[in-house]
Tab-separated table of N, CA, C and O in Angstrom:
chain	number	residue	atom	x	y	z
A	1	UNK	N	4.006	-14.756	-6.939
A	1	UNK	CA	4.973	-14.759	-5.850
A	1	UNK	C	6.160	-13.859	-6.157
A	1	UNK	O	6.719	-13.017	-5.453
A	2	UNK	N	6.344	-14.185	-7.149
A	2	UNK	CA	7.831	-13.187	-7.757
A	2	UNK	C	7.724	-11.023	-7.748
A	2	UNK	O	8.456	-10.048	-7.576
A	3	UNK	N	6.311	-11.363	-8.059
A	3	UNK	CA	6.064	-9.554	-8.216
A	3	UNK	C	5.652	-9.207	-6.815
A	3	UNK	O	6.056	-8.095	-6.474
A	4	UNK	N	4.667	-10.127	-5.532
A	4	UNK	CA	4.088	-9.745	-4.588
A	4	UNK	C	5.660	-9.568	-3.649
A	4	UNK	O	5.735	-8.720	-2.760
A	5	UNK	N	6.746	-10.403	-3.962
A	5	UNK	CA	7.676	-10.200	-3.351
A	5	UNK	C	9.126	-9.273	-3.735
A	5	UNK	O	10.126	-9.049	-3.054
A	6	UNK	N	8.706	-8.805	-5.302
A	6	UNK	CA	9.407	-8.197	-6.043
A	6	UNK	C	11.198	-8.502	-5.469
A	6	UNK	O	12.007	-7.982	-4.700
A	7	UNK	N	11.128	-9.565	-6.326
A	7	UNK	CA	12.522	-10.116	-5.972
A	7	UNK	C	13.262	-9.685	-6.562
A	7	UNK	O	12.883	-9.253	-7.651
A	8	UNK	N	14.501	-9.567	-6.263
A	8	UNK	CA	15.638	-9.113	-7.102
A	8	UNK	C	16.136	-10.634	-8.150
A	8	UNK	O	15.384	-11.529	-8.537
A	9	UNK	N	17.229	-10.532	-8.326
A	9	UNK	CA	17.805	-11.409	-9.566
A	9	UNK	C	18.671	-12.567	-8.656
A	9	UNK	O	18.498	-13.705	-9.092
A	10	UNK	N	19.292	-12.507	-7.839
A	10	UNK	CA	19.171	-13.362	-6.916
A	10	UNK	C	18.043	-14.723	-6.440
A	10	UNK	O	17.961	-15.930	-6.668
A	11	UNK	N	17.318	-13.735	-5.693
A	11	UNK	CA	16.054	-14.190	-5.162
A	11	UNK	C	15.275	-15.127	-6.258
A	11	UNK	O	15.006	-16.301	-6.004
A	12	UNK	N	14.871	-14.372	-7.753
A	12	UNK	CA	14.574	-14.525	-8.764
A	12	UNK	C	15.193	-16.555	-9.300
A	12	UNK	O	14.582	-17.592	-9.556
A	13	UNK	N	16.190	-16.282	-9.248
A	13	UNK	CA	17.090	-17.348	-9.603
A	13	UNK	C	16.906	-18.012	-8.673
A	13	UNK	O	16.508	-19.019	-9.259
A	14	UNK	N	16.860	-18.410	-7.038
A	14	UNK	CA	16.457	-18.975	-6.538
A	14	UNK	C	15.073	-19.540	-6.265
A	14	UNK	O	14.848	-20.599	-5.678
A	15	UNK	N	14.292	-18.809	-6.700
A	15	UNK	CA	12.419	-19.494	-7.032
A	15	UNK	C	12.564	-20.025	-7.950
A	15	UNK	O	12.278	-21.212	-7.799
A	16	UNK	N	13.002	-19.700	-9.293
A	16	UNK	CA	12.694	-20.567	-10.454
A	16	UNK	C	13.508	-21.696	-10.255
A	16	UNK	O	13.164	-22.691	-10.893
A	17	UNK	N	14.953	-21.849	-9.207
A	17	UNK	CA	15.222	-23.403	-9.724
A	17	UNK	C	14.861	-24.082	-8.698
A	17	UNK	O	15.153	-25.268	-8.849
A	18	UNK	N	14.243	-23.812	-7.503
A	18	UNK	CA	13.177	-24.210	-6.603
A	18	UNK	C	11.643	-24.980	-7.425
A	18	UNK	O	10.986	-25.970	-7.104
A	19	UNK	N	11.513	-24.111	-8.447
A	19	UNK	CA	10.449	-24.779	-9.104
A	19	UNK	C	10.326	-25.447	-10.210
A	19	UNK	O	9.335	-25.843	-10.824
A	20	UNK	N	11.791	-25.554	-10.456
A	20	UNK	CA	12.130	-26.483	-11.417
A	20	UNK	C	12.304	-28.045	-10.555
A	20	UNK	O	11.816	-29.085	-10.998
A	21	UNK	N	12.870	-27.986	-9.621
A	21	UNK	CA	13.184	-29.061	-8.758
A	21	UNK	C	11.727	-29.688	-7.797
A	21	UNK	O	11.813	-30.567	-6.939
A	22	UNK	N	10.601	-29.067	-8.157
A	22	UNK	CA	9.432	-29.357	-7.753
A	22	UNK	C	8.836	-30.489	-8.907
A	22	UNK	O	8.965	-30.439	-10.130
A	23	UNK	N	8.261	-31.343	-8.220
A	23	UNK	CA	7.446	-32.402	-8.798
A	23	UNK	C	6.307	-31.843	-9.458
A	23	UNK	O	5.589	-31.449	-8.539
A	24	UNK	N	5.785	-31.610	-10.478
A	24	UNK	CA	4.964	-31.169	-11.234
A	24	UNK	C	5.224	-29.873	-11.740
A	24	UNK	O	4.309	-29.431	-12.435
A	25	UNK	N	6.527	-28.896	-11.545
A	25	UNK	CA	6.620	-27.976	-11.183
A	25	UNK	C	7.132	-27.429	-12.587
A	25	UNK	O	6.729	-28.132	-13.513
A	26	UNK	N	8.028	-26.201	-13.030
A	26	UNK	CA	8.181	-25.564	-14.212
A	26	UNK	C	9.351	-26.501	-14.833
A	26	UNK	O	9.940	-27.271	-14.075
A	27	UNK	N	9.814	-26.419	-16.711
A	27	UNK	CA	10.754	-26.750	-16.787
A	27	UNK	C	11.586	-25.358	-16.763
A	27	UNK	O	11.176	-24.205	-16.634
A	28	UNK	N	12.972	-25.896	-16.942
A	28	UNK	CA	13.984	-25.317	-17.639
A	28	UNK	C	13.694	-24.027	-18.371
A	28	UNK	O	13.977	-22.892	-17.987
A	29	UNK	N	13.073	-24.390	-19.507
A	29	UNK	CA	13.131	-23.274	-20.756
A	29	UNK	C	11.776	-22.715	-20.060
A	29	UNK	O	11.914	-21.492	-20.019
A	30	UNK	N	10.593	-23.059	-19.524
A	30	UNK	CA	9.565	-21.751	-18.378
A	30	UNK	C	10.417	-21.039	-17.654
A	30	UNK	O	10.326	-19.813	-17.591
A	31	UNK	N	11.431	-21.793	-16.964
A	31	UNK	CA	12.185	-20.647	-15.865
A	31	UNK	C	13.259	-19.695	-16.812
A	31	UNK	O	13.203	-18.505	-16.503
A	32	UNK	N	14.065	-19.967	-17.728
A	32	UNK	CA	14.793	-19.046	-18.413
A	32	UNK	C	13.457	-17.685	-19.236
A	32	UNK	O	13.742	-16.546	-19.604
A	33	UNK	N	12.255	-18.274	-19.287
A	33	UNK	CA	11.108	-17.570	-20.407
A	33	UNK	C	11.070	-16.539	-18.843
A	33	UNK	O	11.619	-15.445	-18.972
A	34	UNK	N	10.451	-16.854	-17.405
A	34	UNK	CA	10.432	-16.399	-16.706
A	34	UNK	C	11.091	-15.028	-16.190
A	34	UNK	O	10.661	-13.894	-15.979
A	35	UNK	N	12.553	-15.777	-16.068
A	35	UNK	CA	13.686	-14.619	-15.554
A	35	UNK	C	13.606	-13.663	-16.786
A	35	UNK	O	13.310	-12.485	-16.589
A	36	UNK	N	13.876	-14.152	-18.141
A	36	UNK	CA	13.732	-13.139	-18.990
A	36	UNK	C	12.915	-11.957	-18.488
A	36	UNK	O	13.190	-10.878	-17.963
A	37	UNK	N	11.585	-12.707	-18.928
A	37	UNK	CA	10.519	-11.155	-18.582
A	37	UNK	C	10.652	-10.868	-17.570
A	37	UNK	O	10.263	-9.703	-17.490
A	38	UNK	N	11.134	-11.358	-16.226
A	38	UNK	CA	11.021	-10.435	-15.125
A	38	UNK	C	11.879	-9.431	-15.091
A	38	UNK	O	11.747	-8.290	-14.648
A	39	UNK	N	13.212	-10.222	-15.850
A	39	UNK	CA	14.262	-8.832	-15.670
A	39	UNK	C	14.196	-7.625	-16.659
A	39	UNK	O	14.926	-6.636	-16.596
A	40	UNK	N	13.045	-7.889	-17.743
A	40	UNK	CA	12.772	-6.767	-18.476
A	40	UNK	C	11.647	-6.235	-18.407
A	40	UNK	O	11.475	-5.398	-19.292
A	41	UNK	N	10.527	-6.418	-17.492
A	41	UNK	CA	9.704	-5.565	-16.513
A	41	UNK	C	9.240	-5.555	-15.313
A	41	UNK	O	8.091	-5.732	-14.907
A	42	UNK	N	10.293	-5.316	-14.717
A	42	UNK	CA	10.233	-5.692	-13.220
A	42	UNK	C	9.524	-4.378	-12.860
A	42	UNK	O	8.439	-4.292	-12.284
A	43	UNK	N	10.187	-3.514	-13.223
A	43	UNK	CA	10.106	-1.930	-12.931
A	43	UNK	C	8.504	-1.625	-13.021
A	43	UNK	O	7.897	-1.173	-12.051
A	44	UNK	N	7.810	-1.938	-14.388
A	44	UNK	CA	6.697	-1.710	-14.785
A	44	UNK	C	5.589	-3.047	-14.505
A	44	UNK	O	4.569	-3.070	-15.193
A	45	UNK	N	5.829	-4.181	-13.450
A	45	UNK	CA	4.925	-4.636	-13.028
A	45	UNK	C	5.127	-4.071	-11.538
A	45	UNK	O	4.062	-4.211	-10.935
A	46	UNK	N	6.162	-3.452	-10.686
A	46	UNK	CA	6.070	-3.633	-9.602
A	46	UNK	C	5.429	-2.276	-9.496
A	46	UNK	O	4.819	-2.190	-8.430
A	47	UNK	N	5.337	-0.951	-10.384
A	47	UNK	CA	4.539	0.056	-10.669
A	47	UNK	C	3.127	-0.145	-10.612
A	47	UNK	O	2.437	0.414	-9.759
A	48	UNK	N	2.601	-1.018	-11.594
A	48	UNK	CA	1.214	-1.381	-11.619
A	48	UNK	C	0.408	-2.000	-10.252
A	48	UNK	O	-0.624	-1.667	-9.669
A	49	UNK	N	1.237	-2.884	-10.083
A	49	UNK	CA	1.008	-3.139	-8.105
A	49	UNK	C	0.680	-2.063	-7.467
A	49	UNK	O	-0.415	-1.685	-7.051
A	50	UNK	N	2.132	-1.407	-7.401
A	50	UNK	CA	1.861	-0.531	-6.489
A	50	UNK	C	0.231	0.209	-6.581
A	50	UNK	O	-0.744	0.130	-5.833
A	51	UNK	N	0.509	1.024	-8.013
A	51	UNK	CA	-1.012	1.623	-8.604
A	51	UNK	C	-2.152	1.445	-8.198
A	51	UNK	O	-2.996	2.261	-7.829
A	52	UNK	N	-2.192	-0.276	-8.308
A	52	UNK	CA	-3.681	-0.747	-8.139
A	52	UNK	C	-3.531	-0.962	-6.293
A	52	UNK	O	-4.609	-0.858	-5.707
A	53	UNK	N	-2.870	-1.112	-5.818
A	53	UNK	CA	-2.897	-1.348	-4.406
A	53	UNK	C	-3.009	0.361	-3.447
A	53	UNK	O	-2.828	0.500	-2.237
A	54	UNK	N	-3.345	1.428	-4.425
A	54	UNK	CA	-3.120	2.537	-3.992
A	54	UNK	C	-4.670	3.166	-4.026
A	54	UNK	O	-5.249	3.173	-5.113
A	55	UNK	N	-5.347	3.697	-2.838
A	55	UNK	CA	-6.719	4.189	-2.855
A	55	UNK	C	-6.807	5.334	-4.167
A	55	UNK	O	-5.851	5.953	-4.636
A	56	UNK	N	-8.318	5.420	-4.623
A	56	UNK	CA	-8.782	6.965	-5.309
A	56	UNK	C	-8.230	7.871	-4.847
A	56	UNK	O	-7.434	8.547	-5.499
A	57	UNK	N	-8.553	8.114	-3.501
A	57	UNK	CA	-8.875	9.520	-2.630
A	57	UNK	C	-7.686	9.307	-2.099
A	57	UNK	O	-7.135	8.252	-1.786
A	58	UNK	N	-7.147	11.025	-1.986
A	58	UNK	CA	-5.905	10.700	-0.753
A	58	UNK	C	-6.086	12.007	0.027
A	58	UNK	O	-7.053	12.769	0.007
A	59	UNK	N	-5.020	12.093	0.671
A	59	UNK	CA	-5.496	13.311	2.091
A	59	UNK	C	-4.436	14.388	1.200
A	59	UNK	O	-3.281	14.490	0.789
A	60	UNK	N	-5.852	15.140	1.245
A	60	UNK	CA	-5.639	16.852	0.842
A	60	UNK	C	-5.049	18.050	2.043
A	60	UNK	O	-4.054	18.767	1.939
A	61	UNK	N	-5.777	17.992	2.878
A	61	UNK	CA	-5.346	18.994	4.278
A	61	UNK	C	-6.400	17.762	5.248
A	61	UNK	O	-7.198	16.852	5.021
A	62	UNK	N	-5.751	18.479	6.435
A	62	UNK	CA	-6.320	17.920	7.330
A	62	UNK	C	-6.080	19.342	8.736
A	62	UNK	O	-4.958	19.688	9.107
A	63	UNK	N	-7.251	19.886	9.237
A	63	UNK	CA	-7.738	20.584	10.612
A	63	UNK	C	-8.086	19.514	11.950
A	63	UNK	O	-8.705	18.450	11.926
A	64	UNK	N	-7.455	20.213	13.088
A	64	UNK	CA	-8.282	19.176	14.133
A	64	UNK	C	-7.950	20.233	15.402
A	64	UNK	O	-6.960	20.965	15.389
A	65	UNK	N	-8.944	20.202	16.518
A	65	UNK	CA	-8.693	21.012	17.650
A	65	UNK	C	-10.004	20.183	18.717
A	65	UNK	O	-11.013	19.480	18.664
A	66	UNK	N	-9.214	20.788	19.503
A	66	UNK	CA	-9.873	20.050	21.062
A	66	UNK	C	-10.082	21.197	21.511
A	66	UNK	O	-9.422	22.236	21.501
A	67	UNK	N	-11.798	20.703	22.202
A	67	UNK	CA	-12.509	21.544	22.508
A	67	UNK	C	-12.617	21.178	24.217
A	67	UNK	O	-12.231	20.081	24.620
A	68	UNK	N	-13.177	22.205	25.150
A	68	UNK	CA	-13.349	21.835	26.408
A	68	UNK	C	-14.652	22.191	26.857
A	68	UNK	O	-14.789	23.406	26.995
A	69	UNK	N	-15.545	21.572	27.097
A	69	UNK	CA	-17.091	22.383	27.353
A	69	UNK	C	-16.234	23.003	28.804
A	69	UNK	O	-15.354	22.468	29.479
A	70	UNK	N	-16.879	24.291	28.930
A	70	UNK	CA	-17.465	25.340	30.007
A	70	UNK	C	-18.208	25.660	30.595
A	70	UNK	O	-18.037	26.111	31.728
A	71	UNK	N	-19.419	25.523	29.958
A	71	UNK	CA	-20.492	25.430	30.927
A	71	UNK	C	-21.373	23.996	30.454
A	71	UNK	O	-21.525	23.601	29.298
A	72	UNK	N	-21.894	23.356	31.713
A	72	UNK	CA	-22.951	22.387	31.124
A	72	UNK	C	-24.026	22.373	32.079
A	72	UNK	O	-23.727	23.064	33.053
A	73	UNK	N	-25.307	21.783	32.181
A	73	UNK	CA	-26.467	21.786	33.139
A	73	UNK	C	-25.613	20.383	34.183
A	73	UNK	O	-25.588	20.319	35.412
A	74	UNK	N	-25.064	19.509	33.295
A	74	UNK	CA	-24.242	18.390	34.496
A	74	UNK	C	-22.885	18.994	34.783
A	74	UNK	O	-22.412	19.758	33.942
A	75	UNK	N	-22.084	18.671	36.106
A	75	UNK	CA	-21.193	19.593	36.528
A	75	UNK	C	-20.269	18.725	36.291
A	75	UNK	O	-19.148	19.233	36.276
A	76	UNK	N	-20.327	16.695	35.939
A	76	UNK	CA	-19.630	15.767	35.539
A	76	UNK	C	-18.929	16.297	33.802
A	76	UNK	O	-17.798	16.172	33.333
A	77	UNK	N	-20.299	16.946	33.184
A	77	UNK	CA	-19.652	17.339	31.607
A	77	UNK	C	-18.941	18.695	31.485
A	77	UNK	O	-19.167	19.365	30.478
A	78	UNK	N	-18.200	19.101	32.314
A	78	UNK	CA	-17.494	20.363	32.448
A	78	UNK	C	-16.222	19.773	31.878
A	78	UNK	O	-16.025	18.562	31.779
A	79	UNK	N	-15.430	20.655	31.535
A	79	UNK	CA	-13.763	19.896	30.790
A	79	UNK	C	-13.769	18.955	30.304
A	79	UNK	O	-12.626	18.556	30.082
A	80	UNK	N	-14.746	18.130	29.892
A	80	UNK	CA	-14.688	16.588	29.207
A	80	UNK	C	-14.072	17.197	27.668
A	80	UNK	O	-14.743	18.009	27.032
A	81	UNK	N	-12.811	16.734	27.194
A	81	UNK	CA	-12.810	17.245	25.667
A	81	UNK	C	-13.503	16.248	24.868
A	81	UNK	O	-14.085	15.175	25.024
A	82	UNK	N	-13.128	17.225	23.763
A	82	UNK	CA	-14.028	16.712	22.287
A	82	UNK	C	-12.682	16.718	21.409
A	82	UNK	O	-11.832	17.523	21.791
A	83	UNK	N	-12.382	15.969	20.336
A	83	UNK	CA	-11.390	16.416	19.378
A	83	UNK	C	-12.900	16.059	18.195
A	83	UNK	O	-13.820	15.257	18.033
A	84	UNK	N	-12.180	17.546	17.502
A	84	UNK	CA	-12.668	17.843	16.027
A	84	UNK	C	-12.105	17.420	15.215
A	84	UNK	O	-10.920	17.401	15.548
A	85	UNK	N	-12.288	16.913	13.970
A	85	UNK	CA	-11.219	16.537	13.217
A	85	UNK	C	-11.454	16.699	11.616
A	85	UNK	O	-11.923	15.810	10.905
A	86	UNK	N	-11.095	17.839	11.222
A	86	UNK	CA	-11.705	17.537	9.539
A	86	UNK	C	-10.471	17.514	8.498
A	86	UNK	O	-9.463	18.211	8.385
A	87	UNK	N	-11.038	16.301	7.716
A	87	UNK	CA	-10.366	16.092	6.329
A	87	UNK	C	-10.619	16.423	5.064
A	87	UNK	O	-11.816	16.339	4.791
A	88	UNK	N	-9.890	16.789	4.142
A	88	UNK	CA	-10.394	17.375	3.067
A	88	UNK	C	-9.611	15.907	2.071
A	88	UNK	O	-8.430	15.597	2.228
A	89	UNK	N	-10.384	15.305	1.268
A	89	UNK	CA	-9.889	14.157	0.228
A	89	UNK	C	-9.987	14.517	-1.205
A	89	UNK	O	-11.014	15.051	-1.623
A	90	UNK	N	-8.899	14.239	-2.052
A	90	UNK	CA	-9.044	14.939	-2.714
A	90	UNK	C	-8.770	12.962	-4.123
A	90	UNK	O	-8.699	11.836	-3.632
A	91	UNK	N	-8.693	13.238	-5.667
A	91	UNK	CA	-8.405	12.402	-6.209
A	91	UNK	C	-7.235	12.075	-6.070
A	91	UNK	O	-6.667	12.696	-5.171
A	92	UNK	N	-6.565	11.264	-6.658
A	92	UNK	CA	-4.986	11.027	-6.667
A	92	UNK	C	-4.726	11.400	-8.162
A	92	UNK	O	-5.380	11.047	-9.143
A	93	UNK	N	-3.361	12.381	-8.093
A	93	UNK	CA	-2.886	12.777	-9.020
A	93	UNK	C	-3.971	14.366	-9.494
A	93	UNK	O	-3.978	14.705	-10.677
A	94	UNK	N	-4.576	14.966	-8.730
A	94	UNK	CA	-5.179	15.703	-8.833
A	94	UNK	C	-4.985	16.994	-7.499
A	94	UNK	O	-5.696	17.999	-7.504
């Protein structure tokens, strides 16, 4: 909850004594063990999130144009457009 919501120190301090005050919930010295590490890698778990929540492939270029038929044997498929659309994907960080 703390990293999906990447709380500040505030926020932070308000969950842990929320879950100290919970029936089955953390003590004291879990929530001080807690805030500790969060406030000394907040930076580098909310990085790794991000990371893993981030696709392989990302968009390299992208072409697209609309086409209009001109001639057809049906006189209904005349001007009907088309959009083209090409993507080029490339790795991330590449």
């Amino acid at each position: 909850s703390i990293a999906s919501a990447d709380m500040d120190l505030n926020q932070l301090e308000a969950f842990v004594t929320a879950q100290t005050k919970k029936q089955g919930g953390i003590t004291s010295d879990q929530a001080a063990v807690i805030t500790k590490f969060w406030k000394n890698h907040r930076i580098k778990i909310h990085e790794s999130l991000i990371n893993q929540s981030r696709w392989d492939n990302v968009l390299k270029n992208m072409n697209w144009r609309v086409d209009l038929k001109s001639q057809s044997r049906h006189i209904d498929q005349i001007n009907t457009p088309v959009a083209i659309v090409e993507m080029e994907l490339g790795k991330n960080g590449q």
